[in-house]
mmCIF file of N, CA and C in Angstrom:
data_model
loop_
_atom_site.group_PDB
_atom_site.id
_atom_site.type_symbol
_atom_site.label_atom_id
_atom_site.label_comp_id
_atom_site.label_asym_id
_atom_site.label_seq_id
_atom_site.Cartn_x
_atom_site.Cartn_y
_atom_site.Cartn_z
ATOM 1 N N MET A 1457 155.174 115.042 40.501
ATOM 2 C CA MET A 1457 153.821 115.403 40.100
ATOM 3 C C MET A 1457 153.232 116.359 41.146
ATOM 4 N N ASN A 1458 152.512 117.352 40.671
ATOM 5 C CA ASN A 1458 151.906 118.335 41.560
ATOM 6 C C ASN A 1458 150.629 117.776 42.185
ATOM 7 N N GLU A 1459 150.346 118.236 43.366
ATOM 8 C CA GLU A 1459 149.194 117.767 44.129
ATOM 9 C C GLU A 1459 147.953 118.576 43.759
ATOM 10 N N LEU A 1460 146.812 117.910 43.675
ATOM 11 C CA LEU A 1460 145.522 118.577 43.469
ATOM 12 C C LEU A 1460 144.730 118.491 44.761
ATOM 13 N N ILE A 1461 144.149 119.613 45.179
ATOM 14 C CA ILE A 1461 143.303 119.597 46.369
ATOM 15 C C ILE A 1461 141.949 120.205 46.027
ATOM 16 N N GLU A 1462 140.910 119.744 46.704
ATOM 17 C CA GLU A 1462 139.584 120.344 46.587
ATOM 18 C C GLU A 1462 139.399 121.292 47.746
ATOM 19 N N LYS A 1463 138.862 122.470 47.463
ATOM 20 C CA LYS A 1463 138.708 123.504 48.487
ATOM 21 C C LYS A 1463 137.353 124.171 48.303
ATOM 22 N N ASP A 1464 136.649 124.402 49.416
ATOM 23 C CA ASP A 1464 135.411 125.176 49.383
ATOM 24 C C ASP A 1464 135.762 126.627 49.650
ATOM 25 N N ILE A 1465 135.333 127.521 48.749
ATOM 26 C CA ILE A 1465 135.587 128.948 48.920
ATOM 27 C C ILE A 1465 134.256 129.688 48.806
ATOM 28 N N SER A 1466 134.223 130.915 49.289
ATOM 29 C CA SER A 1466 133.040 131.767 49.130
ATOM 30 C C SER A 1466 133.359 132.814 48.078
ATOM 31 N N CYS A 1467 132.491 132.964 47.105
ATOM 32 C CA CYS A 1467 132.682 133.953 46.055
ATOM 33 C C CYS A 1467 132.658 135.353 46.675
ATOM 34 N N PRO A 1468 133.655 136.191 46.369
ATOM 35 C CA PRO A 1468 133.673 137.546 46.933
ATOM 36 C C PRO A 1468 132.586 138.455 46.354
ATOM 37 N N TYR A 1469 131.908 138.030 45.304
ATOM 38 C CA TYR A 1469 130.847 138.820 44.681
ATOM 39 C C TYR A 1469 129.459 138.405 45.175
ATOM 40 N N CYS A 1470 129.119 137.127 44.954
ATOM 41 C CA CYS A 1470 127.754 136.686 45.266
ATOM 42 C C CYS A 1470 127.654 135.977 46.619
ATOM 43 N N GLY A 1471 128.798 135.615 47.221
ATOM 44 C CA GLY A 1471 128.793 134.980 48.536
ATOM 45 C C GLY A 1471 128.501 133.489 48.530
ATOM 46 N N GLU A 1472 128.225 132.916 47.373
ATOM 47 C CA GLU A 1472 127.932 131.483 47.307
ATOM 48 C C GLU A 1472 129.179 130.660 47.620
ATOM 49 N N SER A 1473 128.985 129.540 48.272
ATOM 50 C CA SER A 1473 130.063 128.604 48.536
ATOM 51 C C SER A 1473 130.210 127.700 47.319
ATOM 52 N N ILE A 1474 131.425 127.651 46.764
ATOM 53 C CA ILE A 1474 131.676 126.796 45.608
ATOM 54 C C ILE A 1474 132.901 125.938 45.880
ATOM 55 N N GLU A 1475 132.938 124.769 45.255
ATOM 56 C CA GLU A 1475 134.065 123.865 45.399
ATOM 57 C C GLU A 1475 134.953 124.002 44.175
ATOM 58 N N VAL A 1476 136.253 124.211 44.403
ATOM 59 C CA VAL A 1476 137.204 124.341 43.308
ATOM 60 C C VAL A 1476 138.330 123.331 43.508
ATOM 61 N N VAL A 1477 138.964 122.959 42.415
ATOM 62 C CA VAL A 1477 140.126 122.076 42.453
ATOM 63 C C VAL A 1477 141.343 122.949 42.187
ATOM 64 N N ILE A 1478 142.325 122.871 43.078
ATOM 65 C CA ILE A 1478 143.511 123.709 42.994
ATOM 66 C C ILE A 1478 144.735 122.826 42.845
ATOM 67 N N GLU A 1479 145.589 123.174 41.885
ATOM 68 C CA GLU A 1479 146.853 122.464 41.702
ATOM 69 C C GLU A 1479 147.910 123.145 42.557
ATOM 70 N N ILE A 1480 148.528 122.403 43.446
ATOM 71 C CA ILE A 1480 149.545 122.943 44.338
ATOM 72 C C ILE A 1480 150.912 122.778 43.689
ATOM 73 N N LEU A 1481 151.579 123.908 43.474
ATOM 74 C CA LEU A 1481 152.917 123.915 42.899
ATOM 75 C C LEU A 1481 153.933 124.170 44.007
ATOM 76 N N ASP A 1482 155.212 124.110 43.674
ATOM 77 C CA ASP A 1482 156.267 124.326 44.656
ATOM 78 C C ASP A 1482 156.399 125.786 45.057
ATOM 79 N N GLU A 1483 155.914 126.704 44.212
ATOM 80 C CA GLU A 1483 156.025 128.124 44.522
ATOM 81 C C GLU A 1483 154.635 128.742 44.637
ATOM 82 N N SER A 1484 154.592 129.951 45.174
ATOM 83 C CA SER A 1484 153.316 130.673 45.287
ATOM 84 C C SER A 1484 152.807 131.013 43.888
ATOM 85 N N GLN A 1485 151.492 131.158 43.785
ATOM 86 C CA GLN A 1485 150.910 131.449 42.478
ATOM 87 C C GLN A 1485 149.664 132.306 42.620
ATOM 88 N N GLU A 1486 149.276 132.947 41.528
ATOM 89 C CA GLU A 1486 148.062 133.740 41.452
ATOM 90 C C GLU A 1486 147.422 133.471 40.101
ATOM 91 N N TYR A 1487 146.110 133.264 40.102
ATOM 92 C CA TYR A 1487 145.397 133.082 38.847
ATOM 93 C C TYR A 1487 143.952 133.518 39.023
ATOM 94 N N ILE A 1488 143.247 133.626 37.906
ATOM 95 C CA ILE A 1488 141.847 134.064 37.917
ATOM 96 C C ILE A 1488 140.978 132.947 37.369
ATOM 97 N N GLU A 1489 139.871 132.689 38.086
ATOM 98 C CA GLU A 1489 138.891 131.679 37.669
ATOM 99 C C GLU A 1489 137.513 132.277 37.886
ATOM 100 N N ASP A 1490 136.606 132.060 36.936
ATOM 101 C CA ASP A 1490 135.256 132.605 37.060
ATOM 102 C C ASP A 1490 134.429 131.818 38.067
ATOM 103 N N CYS A 1491 133.583 132.531 38.813
ATOM 104 C CA CYS A 1491 132.660 131.904 39.750
ATOM 105 C C CYS A 1491 131.701 131.002 38.979
ATOM 106 N N GLN A 1492 131.428 129.830 39.507
ATOM 107 C CA GLN A 1492 130.528 128.874 38.867
ATOM 108 C C GLN A 1492 129.068 129.300 38.974
ATOM 109 N N VAL A 1493 128.772 130.282 39.838
ATOM 110 C CA VAL A 1493 127.399 130.728 40.053
ATOM 111 C C VAL A 1493 127.125 132.036 39.313
ATOM 112 N N CYS A 1494 127.936 133.083 39.595
ATOM 113 C CA CYS A 1494 127.661 134.406 39.020
ATOM 114 C C CYS A 1494 128.572 134.761 37.841
ATOM 115 N N CYS A 1495 129.542 133.910 37.541
ATOM 116 C CA CYS A 1495 130.444 134.061 36.390
ATOM 117 C C CYS A 1495 131.376 135.267 36.469
ATOM 118 N N ARG A 1496 131.558 135.858 37.641
ATOM 119 C CA ARG A 1496 132.484 136.988 37.783
ATOM 120 C C ARG A 1496 133.878 136.461 38.126
ATOM 121 N N PRO A 1497 134.929 137.201 37.755
ATOM 122 C CA PRO A 1497 136.307 136.705 37.931
ATOM 123 C C PRO A 1497 136.799 136.781 39.378
ATOM 124 N N ILE A 1498 137.222 135.651 39.905
ATOM 125 C CA ILE A 1498 137.765 135.556 41.258
ATOM 126 C C ILE A 1498 139.284 135.409 41.145
ATOM 127 N N THR A 1499 140.020 136.234 41.890
ATOM 128 C CA THR A 1499 141.476 136.123 41.930
ATOM 129 C C THR A 1499 141.869 135.182 43.062
ATOM 130 N N PHE A 1500 142.598 134.135 42.717
ATOM 131 C CA PHE A 1500 143.078 133.152 43.678
ATOM 132 C C PHE A 1500 144.547 133.411 43.968
ATOM 133 N N ASN A 1501 144.915 133.428 45.238
ATOM 134 C CA ASN A 1501 146.312 133.494 45.659
ATOM 135 C C ASN A 1501 146.604 132.241 46.459
ATOM 136 N N ILE A 1502 147.570 131.468 45.988
ATOM 137 C CA ILE A 1502 147.949 130.235 46.663
ATOM 138 C C ILE A 1502 149.388 130.387 47.131
ATOM 139 N N ASP A 1503 149.588 130.313 48.440
ATOM 140 C CA ASP A 1503 150.914 130.431 49.037
ATOM 141 C C ASP A 1503 151.296 129.103 49.663
ATOM 142 N N THR A 1504 152.474 128.619 49.305
ATOM 143 C CA THR A 1504 152.993 127.385 49.867
ATOM 144 C C THR A 1504 154.165 127.720 50.771
ATOM 145 N N ALA A 1505 154.068 127.332 52.030
ATOM 146 C CA ALA A 1505 155.122 127.607 53.010
ATOM 147 C C ALA A 1505 156.237 126.564 52.902
ATOM 148 N N PHE A 1506 157.352 126.851 53.554
ATOM 149 C CA PHE A 1506 158.494 125.928 53.541
ATOM 150 C C PHE A 1506 158.150 124.572 54.137
ATOM 151 N N ASP A 1507 157.210 124.559 55.096
ATOM 152 C CA ASP A 1507 156.829 123.286 55.726
ATOM 153 C C ASP A 1507 155.826 122.493 54.893
ATOM 154 N N GLY A 1508 155.451 123.019 53.705
ATOM 155 C CA GLY A 1508 154.538 122.316 52.813
ATOM 156 C C GLY A 1508 153.081 122.669 52.994
ATOM 157 N N SER A 1509 152.761 123.477 54.011
ATOM 158 C CA SER A 1509 151.369 123.881 54.206
ATOM 159 C C SER A 1509 150.962 124.876 53.117
ATOM 160 N N THR A 1510 149.682 124.880 52.805
ATOM 161 C CA THR A 1510 149.169 125.715 51.728
ATOM 162 C C THR A 1510 148.065 126.620 52.243
ATOM 163 N N GLU A 1511 148.117 127.881 51.856
ATOM 164 C CA GLU A 1511 147.076 128.848 52.201
ATOM 165 C C GLU A 1511 146.449 129.364 50.910
ATOM 166 N N VAL A 1512 145.111 129.306 50.847
ATOM 167 C CA VAL A 1512 144.385 129.781 49.679
ATOM 168 C C VAL A 1512 143.541 130.975 50.090
ATOM 169 N N SER A 1513 143.682 132.089 49.358
ATOM 170 C CA SER A 1513 142.833 133.249 49.604
ATOM 171 C C SER A 1513 142.235 133.699 48.276
ATOM 172 N N VAL A 1514 141.018 134.237 48.342
ATOM 173 C CA VAL A 1514 140.330 134.697 47.137
ATOM 174 C C VAL A 1514 139.916 136.149 47.311
ATOM 175 N N HIS A 1515 139.912 136.880 46.206
ATOM 176 C CA HIS A 1515 139.585 138.293 46.212
ATOM 177 C C HIS A 1515 138.815 138.648 44.955
ATOM 178 N N SER A 1516 138.049 139.732 45.033
ATOM 179 C CA SER A 1516 137.400 140.237 43.826
ATOM 180 C C SER A 1516 138.466 140.850 42.931
ATOM 181 N N GLU A 1517 138.149 141.048 41.693
ATOM 182 C CA GLU A 1517 139.105 141.538 40.695
ATOM 183 C C GLU A 1517 139.691 142.908 41.069
ATOM 184 N N ASN A 1518 138.893 143.783 41.665
ATOM 185 C CA ASN A 1518 139.334 145.132 41.967
ATOM 186 C C ASN A 1518 139.760 145.336 43.403
ATOM 187 N N GLU A 1519 139.720 144.302 44.211
ATOM 188 C CA GLU A 1519 140.057 144.413 45.641
ATOM 189 C C GLU A 1519 141.563 144.469 45.818
ATOM 190 N N THR A 1520 142.025 145.387 46.665
ATOM 191 C CA THR A 1520 143.450 145.447 46.978
ATOM 192 C C THR A 1520 143.702 144.645 48.244
ATOM 193 N N TYR A 1521 144.862 144.017 48.316
ATOM 194 C CA TYR A 1521 145.212 143.188 49.472
ATOM 195 C C TYR A 1521 146.687 143.229 49.720
#
């Protein structure tokens, strides 16, 4: 079963801090979820390292990274 974690992130558009629930899979993933405050699309990148640690980064829809 995959692990669920709660994470506080800052919206790249409005700057509000929001709490999201993220499902941790065995591989890295990318998905889009709308901000709960301003309703703009946030791109989530979840990277899982070999040691099991997880890094979550968020970007605006048009931001390059």
